[in-house]
mmCIF file of C-alpha atoms in Angstrom:
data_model
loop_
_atom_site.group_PDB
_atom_site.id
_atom_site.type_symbol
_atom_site.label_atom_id
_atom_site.label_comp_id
_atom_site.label_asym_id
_atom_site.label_seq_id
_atom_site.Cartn_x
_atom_site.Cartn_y
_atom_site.Cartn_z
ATOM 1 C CA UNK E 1 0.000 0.000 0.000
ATOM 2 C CA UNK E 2 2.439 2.672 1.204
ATOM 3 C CA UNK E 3 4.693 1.577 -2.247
ATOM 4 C CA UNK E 4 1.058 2.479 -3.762
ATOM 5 C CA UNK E 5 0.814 5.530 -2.647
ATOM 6 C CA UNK E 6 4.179 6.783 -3.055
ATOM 7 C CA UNK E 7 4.030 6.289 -6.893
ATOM 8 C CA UNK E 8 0.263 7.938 -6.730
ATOM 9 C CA UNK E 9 1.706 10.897 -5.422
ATOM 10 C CA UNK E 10 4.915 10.544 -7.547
ATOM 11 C CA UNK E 11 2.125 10.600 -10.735
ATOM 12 C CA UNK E 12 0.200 13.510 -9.106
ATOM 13 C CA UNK E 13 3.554 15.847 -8.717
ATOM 14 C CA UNK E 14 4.540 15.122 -12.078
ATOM 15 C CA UNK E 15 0.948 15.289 -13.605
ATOM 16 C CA UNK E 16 0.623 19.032 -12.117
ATOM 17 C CA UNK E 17 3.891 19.771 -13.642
ATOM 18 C CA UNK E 18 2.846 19.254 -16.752
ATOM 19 C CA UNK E 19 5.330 15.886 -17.009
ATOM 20 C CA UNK E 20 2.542 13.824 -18.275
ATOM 21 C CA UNK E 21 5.090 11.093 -20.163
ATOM 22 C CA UNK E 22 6.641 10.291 -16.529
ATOM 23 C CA UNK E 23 3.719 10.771 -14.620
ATOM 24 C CA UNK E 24 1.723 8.226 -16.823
ATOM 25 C CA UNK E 25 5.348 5.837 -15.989
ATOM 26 C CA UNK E 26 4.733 6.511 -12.085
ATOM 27 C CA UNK E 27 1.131 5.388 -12.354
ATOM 28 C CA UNK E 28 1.610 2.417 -14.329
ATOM 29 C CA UNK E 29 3.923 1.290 -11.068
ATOM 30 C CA UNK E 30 0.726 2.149 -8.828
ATOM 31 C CA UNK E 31 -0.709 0.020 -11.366
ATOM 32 C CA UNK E 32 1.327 -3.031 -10.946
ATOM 33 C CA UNK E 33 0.659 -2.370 -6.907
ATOM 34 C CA UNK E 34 -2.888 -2.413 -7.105
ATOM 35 C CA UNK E 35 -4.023 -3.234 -10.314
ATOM 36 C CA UNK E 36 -7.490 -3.612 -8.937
ATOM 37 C CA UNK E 37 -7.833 0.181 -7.841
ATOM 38 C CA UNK E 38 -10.318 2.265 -10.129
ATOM 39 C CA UNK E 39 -8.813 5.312 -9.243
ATOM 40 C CA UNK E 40 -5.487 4.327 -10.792
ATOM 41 C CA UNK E 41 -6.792 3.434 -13.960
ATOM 42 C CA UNK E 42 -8.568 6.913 -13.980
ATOM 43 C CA UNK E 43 -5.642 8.617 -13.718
ATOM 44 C CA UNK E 44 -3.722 6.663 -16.235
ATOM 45 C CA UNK E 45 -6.515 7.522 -18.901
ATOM 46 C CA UNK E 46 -6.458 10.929 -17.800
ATOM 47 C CA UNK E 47 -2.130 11.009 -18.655
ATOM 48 C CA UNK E 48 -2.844 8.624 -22.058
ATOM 49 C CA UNK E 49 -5.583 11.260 -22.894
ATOM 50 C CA UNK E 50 -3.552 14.341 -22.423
ATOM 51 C CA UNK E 51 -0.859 12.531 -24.357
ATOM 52 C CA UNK E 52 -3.515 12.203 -27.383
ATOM 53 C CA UNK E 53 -3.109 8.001 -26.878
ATOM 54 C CA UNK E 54 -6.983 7.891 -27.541
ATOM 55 C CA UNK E 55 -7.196 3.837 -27.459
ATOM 56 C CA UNK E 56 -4.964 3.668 -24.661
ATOM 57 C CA UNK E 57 -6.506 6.272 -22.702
ATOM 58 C CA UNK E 58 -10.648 4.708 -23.424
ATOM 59 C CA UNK E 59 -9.561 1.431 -22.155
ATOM 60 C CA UNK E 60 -8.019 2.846 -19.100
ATOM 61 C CA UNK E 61 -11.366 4.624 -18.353
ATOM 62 C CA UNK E 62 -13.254 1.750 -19.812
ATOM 63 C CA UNK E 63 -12.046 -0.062 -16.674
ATOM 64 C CA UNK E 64 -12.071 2.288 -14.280
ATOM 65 C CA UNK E 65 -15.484 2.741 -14.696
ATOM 66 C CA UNK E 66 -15.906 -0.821 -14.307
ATOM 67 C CA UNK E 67 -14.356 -1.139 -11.026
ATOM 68 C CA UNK E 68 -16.095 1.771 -9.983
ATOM 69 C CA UNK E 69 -19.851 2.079 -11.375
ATOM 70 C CA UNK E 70 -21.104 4.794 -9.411
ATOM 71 C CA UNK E 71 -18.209 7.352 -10.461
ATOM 72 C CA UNK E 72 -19.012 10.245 -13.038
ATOM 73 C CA UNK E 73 -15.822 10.981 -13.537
ATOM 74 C CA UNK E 74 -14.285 8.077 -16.072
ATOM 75 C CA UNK E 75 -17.788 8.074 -17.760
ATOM 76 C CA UNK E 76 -16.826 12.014 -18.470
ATOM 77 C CA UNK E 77 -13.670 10.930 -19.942
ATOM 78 C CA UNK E 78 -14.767 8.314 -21.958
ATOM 79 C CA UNK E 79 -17.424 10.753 -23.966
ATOM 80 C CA UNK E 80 -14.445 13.288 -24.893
ATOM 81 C CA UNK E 81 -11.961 10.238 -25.777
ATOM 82 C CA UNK E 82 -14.887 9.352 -28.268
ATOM 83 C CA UNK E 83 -15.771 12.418 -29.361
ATOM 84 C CA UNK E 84 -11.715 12.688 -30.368
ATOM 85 C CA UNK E 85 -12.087 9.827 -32.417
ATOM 86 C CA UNK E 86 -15.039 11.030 -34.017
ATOM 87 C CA UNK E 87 -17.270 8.644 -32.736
ATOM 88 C CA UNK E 88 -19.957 11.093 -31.863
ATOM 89 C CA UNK E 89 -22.830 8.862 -30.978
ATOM 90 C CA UNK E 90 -20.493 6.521 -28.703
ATOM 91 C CA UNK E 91 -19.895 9.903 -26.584
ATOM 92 C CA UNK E 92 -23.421 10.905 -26.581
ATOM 93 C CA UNK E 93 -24.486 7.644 -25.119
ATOM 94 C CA UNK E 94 -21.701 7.866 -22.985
ATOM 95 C CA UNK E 95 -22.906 11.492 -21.616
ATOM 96 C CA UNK E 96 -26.300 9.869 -21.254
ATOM 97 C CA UNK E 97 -25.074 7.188 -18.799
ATOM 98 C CA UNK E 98 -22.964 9.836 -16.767
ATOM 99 C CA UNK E 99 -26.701 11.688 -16.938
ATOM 100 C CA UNK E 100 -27.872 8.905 -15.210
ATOM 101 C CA UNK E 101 -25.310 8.425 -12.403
ATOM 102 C CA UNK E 102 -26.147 12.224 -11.674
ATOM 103 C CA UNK E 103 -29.566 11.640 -11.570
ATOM 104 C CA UNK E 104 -29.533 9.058 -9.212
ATOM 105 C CA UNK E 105 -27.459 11.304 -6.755
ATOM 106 C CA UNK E 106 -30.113 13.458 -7.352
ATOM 107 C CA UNK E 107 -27.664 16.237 -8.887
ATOM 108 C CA UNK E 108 -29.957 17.621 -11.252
ATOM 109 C CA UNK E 109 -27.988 20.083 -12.582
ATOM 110 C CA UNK E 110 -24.513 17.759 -13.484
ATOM 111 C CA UNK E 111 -27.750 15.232 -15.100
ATOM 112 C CA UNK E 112 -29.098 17.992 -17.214
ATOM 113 C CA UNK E 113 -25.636 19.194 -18.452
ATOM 114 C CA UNK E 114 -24.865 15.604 -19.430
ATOM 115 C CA UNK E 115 -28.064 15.317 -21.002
ATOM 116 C CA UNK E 116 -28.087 18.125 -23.276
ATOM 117 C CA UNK E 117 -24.177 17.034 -24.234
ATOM 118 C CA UNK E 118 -26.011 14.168 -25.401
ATOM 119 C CA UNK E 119 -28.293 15.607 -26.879
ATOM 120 C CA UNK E 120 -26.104 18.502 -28.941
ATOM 121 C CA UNK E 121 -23.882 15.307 -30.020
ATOM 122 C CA UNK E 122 -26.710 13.370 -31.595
ATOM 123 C CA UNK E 123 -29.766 15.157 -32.211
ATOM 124 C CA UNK E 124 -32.193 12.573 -32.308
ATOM 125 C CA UNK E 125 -31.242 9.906 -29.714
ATOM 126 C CA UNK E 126 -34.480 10.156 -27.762
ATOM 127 C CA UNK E 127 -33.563 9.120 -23.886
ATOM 128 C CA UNK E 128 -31.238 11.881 -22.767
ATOM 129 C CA UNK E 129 -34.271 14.477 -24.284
ATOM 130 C CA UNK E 130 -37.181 11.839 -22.367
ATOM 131 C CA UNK E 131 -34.854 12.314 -19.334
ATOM 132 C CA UNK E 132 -34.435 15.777 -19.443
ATOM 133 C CA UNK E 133 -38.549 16.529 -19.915
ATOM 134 C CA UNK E 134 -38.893 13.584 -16.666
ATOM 135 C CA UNK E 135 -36.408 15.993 -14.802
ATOM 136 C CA UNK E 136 -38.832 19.069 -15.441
ATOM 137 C CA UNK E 137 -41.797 17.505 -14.545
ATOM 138 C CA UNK E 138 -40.376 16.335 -11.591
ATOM 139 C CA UNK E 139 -38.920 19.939 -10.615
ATOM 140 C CA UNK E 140 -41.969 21.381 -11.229
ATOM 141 C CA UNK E 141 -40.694 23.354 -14.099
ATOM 142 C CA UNK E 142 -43.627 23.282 -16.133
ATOM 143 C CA UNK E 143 -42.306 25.301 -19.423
ATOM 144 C CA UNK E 144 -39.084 23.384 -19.850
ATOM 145 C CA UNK E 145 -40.730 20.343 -19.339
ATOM 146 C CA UNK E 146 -43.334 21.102 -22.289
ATOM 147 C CA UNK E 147 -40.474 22.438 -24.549
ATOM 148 C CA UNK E 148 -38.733 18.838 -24.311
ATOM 149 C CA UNK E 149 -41.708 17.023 -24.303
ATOM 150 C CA UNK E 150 -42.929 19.118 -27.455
ATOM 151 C CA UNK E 151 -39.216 18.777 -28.930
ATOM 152 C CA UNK E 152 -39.934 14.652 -28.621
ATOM 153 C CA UNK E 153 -43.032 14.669 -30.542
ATOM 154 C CA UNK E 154 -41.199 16.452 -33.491
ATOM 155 C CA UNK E 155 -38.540 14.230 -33.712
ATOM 156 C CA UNK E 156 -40.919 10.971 -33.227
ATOM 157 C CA UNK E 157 -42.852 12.797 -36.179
ATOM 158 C CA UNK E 158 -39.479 13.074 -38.341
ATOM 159 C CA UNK E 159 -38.920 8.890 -37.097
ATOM 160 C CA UNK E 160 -42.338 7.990 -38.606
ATOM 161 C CA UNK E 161 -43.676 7.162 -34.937
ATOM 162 C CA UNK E 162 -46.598 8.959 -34.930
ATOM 163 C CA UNK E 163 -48.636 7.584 -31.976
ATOM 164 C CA UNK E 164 -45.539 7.899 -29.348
ATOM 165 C CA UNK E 165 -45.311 11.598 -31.308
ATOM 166 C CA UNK E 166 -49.190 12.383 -30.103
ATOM 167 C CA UNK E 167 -48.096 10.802 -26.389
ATOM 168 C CA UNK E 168 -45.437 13.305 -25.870
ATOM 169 C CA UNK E 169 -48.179 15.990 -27.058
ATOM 170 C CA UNK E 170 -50.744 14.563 -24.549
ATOM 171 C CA UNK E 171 -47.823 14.693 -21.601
ATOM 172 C CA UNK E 172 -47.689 18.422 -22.471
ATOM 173 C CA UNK E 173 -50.904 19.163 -21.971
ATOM 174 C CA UNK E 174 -51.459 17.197 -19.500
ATOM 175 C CA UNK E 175 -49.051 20.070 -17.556
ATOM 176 C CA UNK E 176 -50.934 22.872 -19.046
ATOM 177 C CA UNK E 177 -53.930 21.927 -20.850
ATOM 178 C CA UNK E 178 -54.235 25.632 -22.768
ATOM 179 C CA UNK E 179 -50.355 25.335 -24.305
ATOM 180 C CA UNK E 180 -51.172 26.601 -27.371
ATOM 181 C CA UNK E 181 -48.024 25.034 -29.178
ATOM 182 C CA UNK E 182 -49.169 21.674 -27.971
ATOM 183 C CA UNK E 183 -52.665 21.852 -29.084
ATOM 184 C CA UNK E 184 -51.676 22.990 -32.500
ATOM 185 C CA UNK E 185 -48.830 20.486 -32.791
ATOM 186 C CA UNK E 186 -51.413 17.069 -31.405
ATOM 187 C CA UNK E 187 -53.920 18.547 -33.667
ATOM 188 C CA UNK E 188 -51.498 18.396 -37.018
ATOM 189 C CA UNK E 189 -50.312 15.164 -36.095
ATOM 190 C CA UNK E 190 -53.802 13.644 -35.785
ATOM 191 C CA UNK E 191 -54.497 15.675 -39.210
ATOM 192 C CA UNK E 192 -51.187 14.156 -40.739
ATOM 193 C CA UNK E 193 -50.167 18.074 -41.687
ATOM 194 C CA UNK E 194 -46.383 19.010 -41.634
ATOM 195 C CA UNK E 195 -45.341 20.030 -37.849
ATOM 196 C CA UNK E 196 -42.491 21.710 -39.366
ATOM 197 C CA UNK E 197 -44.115 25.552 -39.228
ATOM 198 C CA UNK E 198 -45.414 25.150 -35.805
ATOM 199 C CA UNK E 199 -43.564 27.904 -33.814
ATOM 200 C CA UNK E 200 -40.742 25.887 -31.621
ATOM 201 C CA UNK E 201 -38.794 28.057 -29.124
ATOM 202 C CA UNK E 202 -34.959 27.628 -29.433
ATOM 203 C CA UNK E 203 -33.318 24.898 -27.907
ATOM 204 C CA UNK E 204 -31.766 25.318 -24.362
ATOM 205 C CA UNK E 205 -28.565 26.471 -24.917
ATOM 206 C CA UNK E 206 -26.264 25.879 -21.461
ATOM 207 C CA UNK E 207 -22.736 26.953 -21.748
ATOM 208 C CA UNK E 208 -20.222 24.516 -21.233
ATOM 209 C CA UNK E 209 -21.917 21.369 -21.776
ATOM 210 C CA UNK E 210 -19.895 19.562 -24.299
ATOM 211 C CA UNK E 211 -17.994 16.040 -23.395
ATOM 212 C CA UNK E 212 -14.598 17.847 -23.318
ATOM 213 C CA UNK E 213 -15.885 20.791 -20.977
ATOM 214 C CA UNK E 214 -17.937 18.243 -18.786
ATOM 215 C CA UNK E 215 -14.326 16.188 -18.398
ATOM 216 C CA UNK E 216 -12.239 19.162 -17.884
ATOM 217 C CA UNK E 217 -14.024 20.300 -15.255
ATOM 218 C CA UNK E 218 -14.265 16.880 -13.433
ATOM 219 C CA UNK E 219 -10.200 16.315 -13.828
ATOM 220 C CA UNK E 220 -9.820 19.510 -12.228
ATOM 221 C CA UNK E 221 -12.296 18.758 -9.777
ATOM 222 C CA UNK E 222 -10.511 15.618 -8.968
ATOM 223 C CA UNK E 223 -7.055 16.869 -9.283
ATOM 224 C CA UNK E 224 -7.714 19.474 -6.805
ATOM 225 C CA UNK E 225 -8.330 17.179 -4.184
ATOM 226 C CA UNK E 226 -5.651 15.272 -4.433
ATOM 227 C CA UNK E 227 -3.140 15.335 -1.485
ATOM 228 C CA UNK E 228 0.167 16.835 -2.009
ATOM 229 C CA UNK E 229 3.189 17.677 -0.096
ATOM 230 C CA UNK E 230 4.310 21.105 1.011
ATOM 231 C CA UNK E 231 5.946 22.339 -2.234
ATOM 232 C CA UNK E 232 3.557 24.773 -4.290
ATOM 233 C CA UNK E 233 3.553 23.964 -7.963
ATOM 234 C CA UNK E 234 2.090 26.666 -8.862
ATOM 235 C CA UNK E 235 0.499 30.328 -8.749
ATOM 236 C CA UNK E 236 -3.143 30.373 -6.235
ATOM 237 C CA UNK E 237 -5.913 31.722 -8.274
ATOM 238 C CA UNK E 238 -8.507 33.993 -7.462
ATOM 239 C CA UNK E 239 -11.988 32.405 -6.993
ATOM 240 C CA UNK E 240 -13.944 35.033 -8.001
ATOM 241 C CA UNK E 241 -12.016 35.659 -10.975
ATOM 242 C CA UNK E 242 -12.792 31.882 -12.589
ATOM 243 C CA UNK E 243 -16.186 31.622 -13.572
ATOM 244 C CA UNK E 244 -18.116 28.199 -12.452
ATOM 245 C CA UNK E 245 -17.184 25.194 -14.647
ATOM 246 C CA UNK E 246 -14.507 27.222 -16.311
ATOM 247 C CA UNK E 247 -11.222 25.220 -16.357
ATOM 248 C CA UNK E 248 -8.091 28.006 -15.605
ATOM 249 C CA UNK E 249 -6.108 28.774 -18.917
ATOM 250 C CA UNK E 250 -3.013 27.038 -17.991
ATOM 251 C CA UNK E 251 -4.260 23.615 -16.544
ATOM 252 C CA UNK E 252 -3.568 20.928 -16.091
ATOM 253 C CA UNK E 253 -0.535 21.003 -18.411
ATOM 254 C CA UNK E 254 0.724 24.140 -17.102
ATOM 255 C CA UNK E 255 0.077 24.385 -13.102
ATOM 256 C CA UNK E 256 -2.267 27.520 -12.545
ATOM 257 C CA UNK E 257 -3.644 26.043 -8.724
ATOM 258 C CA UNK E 258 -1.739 26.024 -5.754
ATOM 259 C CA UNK E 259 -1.916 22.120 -3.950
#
């Protein structure tokens, strides 16, 4: 363990010094320690990744996530390593299962950032969108719930499934029975008319929701709290000057956080 550890800490030193080549060596010797330990593997995706070894790096995850189910953070990686590799609807379905580790910690917000990743990745995979309009309802948000629900039925329109189309009109109304946009949209689908010039308000738009932004902020997140000796490595930064979920310029390849 305390061999481990040492090596962990060796990879964390180098890792915030921007050393990725030798900190990706020290964890591969906490590797041969405890080759069982999740963390370990999520830290030698995270070095792979910022060394642009994309298969390397989504196997690394791939088992980290594995060993531990319940943690966001691998999932996170695993949507930008796909999205790299231009595998778009790989990392939209993996945002959607990071949505749903959120959403059983009841973290709405982290669910609904993951969701709408999804959802900007591939436009028309349906169960981040269904889980977004659930989250709504259950938040008693009525008009973002009838936007998603509304946004279903079009795209079950565009799939040719018109009765699950006139469902996700009747769960609108069912919210507000006098939506206008939902009683014109169920009444052209039972018509068969084109559902294209009903007025749709934009989609939600929520800044920094992409796979790479969602995993940036979680490898900062986690290498923040990682344990380190007295040394600084770098510069403190100002809270108030780094918005929420925004990553500072220089990290982690340059060291802008104090330990």
């Amino acid at each position: 363990m305390k061999a481990y550890e040492k090596e962990l800490r060796e990879g964390h030193n180098l890792a915030w010094g921007g050393e990725w080549d030798k900190a990706l060596e020290a964890y591969e010797r906490a590797l041969a320690e405890m080759p069982e330990e999740p963390e370990v593997h999520n830290y030698l995706g995270l070095a792979y990744l910022e060394l642009e070894q994309f298969e390397p790096a989504l196997e690394a995850c791939t088992v980290a996530s594995r060993l531990a189910p319940d943690d966001p953070a691998p999932v996170a990686r695993i949507a930008e390593i796909h999205q790299h590799l231009g595998q778009r609807h790989a990392a939209a379905d993996a945002l959607y299962s990071m949505g749903r580790l959120y959403q059983r910690r009841q973290d709405w917000r982290q669910a609904i950032r993951a969701y709408q990743g999804a959802m900007q990745l591939h436009s028309e995979y349906l169960p981040p969108r269904m889980a977004v309009a659930a989250i709504y309802a259950q938040l008693d948000q009525p008009q973002r719930a009838i936007k998603e629900y509304l946004n279903l039925a079009r795209t079950l329109k565009q799939q040719g499934q018109l009765d699950k189309a006139l469902d996700q009109c009747r769960a609108a109304l069912e919210i507000d029975p006098r939506n206008a946009e939902a009683r014109a949209l169920a009444n052209a689908l039972h018509r068969g008319e084109p559902v294209e010039d009903i007025e749709a308000d934009p989609e939600p738009v929520d800044d920094g929701v992409s796979p790479a932004d969602i995993a940036r902020d979680r490898a900062l997140e986690e290498l923040a709290g990682i344990p380190f000796g007295d040394t600084p490595v770098g510069p403190e930064v100002d809270a108030d000057v780094a918005e929420p979920g925004e990553a500072p310029a220089a990290v982690p390849s340059k060291p802008a956080l104090s330990p």
